[in-house]
PDB file of C-alpha atoms in Angstrom:
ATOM      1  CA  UNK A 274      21.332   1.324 -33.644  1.00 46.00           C
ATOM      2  CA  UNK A 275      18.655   3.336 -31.942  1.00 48.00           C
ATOM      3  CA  UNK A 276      17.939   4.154 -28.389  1.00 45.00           C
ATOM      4  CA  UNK A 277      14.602   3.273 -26.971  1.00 44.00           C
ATOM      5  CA  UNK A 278      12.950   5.569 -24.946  1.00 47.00           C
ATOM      6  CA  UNK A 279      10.852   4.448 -22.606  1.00 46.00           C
ATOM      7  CA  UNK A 280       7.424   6.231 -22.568  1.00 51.00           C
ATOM      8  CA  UNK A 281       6.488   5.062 -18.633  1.00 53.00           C
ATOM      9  CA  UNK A 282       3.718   2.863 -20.610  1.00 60.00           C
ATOM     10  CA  UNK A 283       3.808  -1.169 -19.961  1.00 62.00           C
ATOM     11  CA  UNK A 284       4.396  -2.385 -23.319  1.00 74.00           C
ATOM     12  CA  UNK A 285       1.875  -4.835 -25.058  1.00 76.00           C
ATOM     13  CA  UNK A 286       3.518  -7.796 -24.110  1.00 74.00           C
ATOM     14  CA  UNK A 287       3.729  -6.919 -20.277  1.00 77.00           C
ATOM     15  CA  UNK A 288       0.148  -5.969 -20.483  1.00 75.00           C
ATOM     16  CA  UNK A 289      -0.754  -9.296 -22.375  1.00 80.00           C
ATOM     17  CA  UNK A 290       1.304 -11.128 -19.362  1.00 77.00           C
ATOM     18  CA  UNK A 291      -0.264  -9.528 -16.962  1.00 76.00           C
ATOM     19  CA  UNK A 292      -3.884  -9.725 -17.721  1.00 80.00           C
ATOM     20  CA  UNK A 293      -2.987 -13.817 -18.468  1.00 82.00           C
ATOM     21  CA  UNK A 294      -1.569 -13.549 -14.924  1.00 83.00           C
ATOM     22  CA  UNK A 295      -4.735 -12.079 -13.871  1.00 83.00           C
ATOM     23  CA  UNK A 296      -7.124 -14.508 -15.552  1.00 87.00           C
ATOM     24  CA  UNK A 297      -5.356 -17.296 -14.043  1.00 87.00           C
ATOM     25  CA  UNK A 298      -5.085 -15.877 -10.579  1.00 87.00           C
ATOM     26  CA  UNK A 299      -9.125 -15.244 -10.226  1.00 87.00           C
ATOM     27  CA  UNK A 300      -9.396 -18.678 -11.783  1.00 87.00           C
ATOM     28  CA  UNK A 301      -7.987 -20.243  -8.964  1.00 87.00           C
ATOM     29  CA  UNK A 302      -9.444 -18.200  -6.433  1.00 88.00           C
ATOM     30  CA  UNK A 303     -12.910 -18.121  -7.359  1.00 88.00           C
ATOM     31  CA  UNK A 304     -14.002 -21.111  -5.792  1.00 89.00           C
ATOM     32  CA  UNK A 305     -15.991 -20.736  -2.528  1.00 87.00           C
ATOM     33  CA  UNK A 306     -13.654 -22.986  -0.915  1.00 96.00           C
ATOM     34  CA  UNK A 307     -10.502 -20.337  -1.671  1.00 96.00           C
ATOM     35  CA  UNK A 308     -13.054 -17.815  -0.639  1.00 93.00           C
ATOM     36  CA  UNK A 309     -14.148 -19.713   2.618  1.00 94.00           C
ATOM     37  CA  UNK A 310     -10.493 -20.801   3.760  1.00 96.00           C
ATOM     38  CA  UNK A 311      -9.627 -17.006   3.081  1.00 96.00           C
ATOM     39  CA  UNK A 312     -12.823 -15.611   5.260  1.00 93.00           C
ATOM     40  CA  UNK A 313     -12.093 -18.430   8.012  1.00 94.00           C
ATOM     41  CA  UNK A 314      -8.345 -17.511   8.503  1.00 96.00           C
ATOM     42  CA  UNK A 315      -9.210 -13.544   8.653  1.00 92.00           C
ATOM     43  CA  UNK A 316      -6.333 -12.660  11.340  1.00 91.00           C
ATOM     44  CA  UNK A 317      -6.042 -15.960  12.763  1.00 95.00           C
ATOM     45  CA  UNK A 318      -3.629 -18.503  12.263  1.00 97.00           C
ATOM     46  CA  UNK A 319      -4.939 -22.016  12.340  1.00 97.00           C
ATOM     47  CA  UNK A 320      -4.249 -25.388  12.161  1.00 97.00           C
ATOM     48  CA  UNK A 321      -5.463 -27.743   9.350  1.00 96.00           C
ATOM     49  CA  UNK A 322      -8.207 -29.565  11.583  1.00 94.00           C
ATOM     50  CA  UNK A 323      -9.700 -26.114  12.888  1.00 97.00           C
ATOM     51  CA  UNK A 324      -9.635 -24.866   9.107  1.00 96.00           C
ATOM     52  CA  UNK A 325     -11.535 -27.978   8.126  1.00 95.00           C
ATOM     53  CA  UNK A 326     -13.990 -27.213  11.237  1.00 95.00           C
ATOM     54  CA  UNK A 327     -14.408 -23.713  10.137  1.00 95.00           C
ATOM     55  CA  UNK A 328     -15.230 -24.049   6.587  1.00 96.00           C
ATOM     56  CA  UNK A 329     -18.159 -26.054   6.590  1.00 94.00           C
ATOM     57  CA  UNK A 330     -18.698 -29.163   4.154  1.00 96.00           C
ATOM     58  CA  UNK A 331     -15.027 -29.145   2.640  1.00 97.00           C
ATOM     59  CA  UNK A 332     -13.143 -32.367   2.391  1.00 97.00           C
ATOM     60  CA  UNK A 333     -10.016 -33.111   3.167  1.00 96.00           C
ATOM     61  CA  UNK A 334      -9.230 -33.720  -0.306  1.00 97.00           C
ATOM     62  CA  UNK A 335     -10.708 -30.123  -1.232  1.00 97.00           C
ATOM     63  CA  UNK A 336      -8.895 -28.448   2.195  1.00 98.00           C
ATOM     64  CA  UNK A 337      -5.425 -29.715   1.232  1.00 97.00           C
ATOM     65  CA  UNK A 338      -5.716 -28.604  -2.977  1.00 97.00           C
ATOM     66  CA  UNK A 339      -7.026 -25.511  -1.928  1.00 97.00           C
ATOM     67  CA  UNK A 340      -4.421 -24.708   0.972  1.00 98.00           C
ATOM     68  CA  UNK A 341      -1.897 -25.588  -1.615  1.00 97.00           C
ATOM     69  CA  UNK A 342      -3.032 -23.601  -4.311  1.00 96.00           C
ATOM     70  CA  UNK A 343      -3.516 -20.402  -1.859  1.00 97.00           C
ATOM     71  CA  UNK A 344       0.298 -20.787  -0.702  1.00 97.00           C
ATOM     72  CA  UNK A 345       1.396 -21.001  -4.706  1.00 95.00           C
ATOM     73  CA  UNK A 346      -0.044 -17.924  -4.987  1.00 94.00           C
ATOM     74  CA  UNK A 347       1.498 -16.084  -2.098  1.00 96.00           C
ATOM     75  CA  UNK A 348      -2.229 -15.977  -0.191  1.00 97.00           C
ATOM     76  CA  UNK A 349      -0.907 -17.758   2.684  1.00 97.00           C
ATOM     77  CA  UNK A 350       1.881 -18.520   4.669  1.00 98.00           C
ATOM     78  CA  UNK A 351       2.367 -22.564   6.040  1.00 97.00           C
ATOM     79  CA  UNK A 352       4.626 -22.854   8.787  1.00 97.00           C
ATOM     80  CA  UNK A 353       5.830 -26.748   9.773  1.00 95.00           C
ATOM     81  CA  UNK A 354       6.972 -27.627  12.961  1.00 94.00           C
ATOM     82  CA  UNK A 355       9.591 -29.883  13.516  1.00 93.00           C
ATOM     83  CA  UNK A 356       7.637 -31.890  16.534  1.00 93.00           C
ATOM     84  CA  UNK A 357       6.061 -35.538  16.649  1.00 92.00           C
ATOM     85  CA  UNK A 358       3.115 -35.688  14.691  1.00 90.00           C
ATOM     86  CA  UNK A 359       3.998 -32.366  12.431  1.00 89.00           C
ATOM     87  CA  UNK A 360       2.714 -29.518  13.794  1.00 93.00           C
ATOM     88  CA  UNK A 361       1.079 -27.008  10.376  1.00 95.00           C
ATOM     89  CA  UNK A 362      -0.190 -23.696  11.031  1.00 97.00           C
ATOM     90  CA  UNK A 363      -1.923 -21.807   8.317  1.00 98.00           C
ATOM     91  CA  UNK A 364      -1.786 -17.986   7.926  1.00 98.00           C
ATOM     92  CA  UNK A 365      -2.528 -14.960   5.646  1.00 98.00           C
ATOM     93  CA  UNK A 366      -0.158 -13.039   4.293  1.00 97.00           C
ATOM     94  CA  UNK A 367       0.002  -9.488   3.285  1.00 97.00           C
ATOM     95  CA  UNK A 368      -1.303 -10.178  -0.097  1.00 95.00           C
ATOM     96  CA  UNK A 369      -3.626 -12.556   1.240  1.00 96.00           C
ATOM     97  CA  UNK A 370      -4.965  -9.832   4.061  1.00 96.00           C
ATOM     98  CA  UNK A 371      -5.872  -7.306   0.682  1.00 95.00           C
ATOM     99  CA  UNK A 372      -7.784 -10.333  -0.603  1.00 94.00           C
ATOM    100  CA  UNK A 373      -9.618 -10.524   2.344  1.00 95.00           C
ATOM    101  CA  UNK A 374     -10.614  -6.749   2.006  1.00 94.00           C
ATOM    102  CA  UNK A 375     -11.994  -7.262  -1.236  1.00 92.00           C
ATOM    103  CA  UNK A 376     -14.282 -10.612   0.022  1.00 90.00           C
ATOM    104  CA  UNK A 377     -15.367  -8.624   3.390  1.00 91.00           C
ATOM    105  CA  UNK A 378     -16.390  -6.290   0.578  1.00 93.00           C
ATOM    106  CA  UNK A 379     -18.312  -8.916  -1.396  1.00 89.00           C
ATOM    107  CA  UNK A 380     -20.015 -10.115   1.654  1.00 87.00           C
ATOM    108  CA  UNK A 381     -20.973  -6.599   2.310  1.00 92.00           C
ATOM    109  CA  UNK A 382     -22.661  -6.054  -0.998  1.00 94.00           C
ATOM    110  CA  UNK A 383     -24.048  -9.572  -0.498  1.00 92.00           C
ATOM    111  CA  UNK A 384     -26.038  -9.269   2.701  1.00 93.00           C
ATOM    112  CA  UNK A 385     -27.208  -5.316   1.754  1.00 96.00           C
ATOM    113  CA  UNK A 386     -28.920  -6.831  -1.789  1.00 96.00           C
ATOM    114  CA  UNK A 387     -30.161 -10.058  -0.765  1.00 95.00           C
ATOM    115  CA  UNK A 388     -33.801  -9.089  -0.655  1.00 96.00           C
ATOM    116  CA  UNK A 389     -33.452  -7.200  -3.800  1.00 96.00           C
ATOM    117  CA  UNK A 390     -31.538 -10.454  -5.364  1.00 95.00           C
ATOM    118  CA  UNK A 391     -34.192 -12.936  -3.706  1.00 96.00           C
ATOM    119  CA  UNK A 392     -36.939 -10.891  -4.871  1.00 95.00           C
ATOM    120  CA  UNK A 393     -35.610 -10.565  -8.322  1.00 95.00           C
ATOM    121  CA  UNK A 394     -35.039 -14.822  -8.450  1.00 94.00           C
ATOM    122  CA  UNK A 395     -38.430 -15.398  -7.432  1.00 94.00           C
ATOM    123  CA  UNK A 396     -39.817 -12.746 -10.189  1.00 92.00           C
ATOM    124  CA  UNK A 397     -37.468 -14.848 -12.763  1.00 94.00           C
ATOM    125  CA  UNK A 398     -38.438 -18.630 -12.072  1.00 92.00           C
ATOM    126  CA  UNK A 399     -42.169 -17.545 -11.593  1.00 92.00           C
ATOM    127  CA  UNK A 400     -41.524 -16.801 -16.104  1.00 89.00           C
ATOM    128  CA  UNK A 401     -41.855 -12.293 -14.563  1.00 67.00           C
ATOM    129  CA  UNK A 402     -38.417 -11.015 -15.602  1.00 56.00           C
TER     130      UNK A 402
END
């Protein structure tokens, strides 16, 4: 019987876990609702009716799914109050706060190449690639 050494390397299966952890992480959050609720939140914490205000043209159907898949993942924090109705408050957490780094970033990028992006769609439909 042999001792491993460890070489400080993930091995393949940790690096197979993790990029499947990966795929399925951007899967869920690369929706523009995710996105949206994310952006809407920033530093604020918010109730599910002021959410649904911010983020314009979700449902309630889509608010709730999304809101529950961003808490699975540790993206926000839902605090119940014990009061009559239920009082819910919606926040970001720390990982969720990185996240938003990354989108502010996005949005960045976004509004400094929109002519170049418009101009380049036009070019495209008009058959001028």
């Amino acid at each position: 019987m042999g001792t491993k050494q460890s070489s400080g390397l993930l091995d393949e299966a940790d690096v197979t876990r993790a990029d499947s952890l990966a795929r399925e992480i951007f899967s869920d959050i690369a929706n523009k609702w995710a996105l949206l609720i994310i952006e809407a939140l920033g530093e604020r914490t918010l109730r599910f009716s002021e959410l649904r205000g911010d983020v314009e043209g979700i449902s309630h159907k889509m608010l709730t799914q999304n809101l529950r898949m961003l808490e699975r993942n540790g993206l926000i924090e839902r605090t119940v109050y014990p009061t009559v109705p239920p009082r819910v408050e919606y926040t970001l957490t720390e990982p969720g706060q990185a996240l938003r780094v990354t989108i502010d970033g996005m949005c960045d990028w976004t509004h400094r190449y929109l002519g170049a992006i418009e101009e380049s769609r036009h070019r495209f439909e008009a058959g001028k690639p």
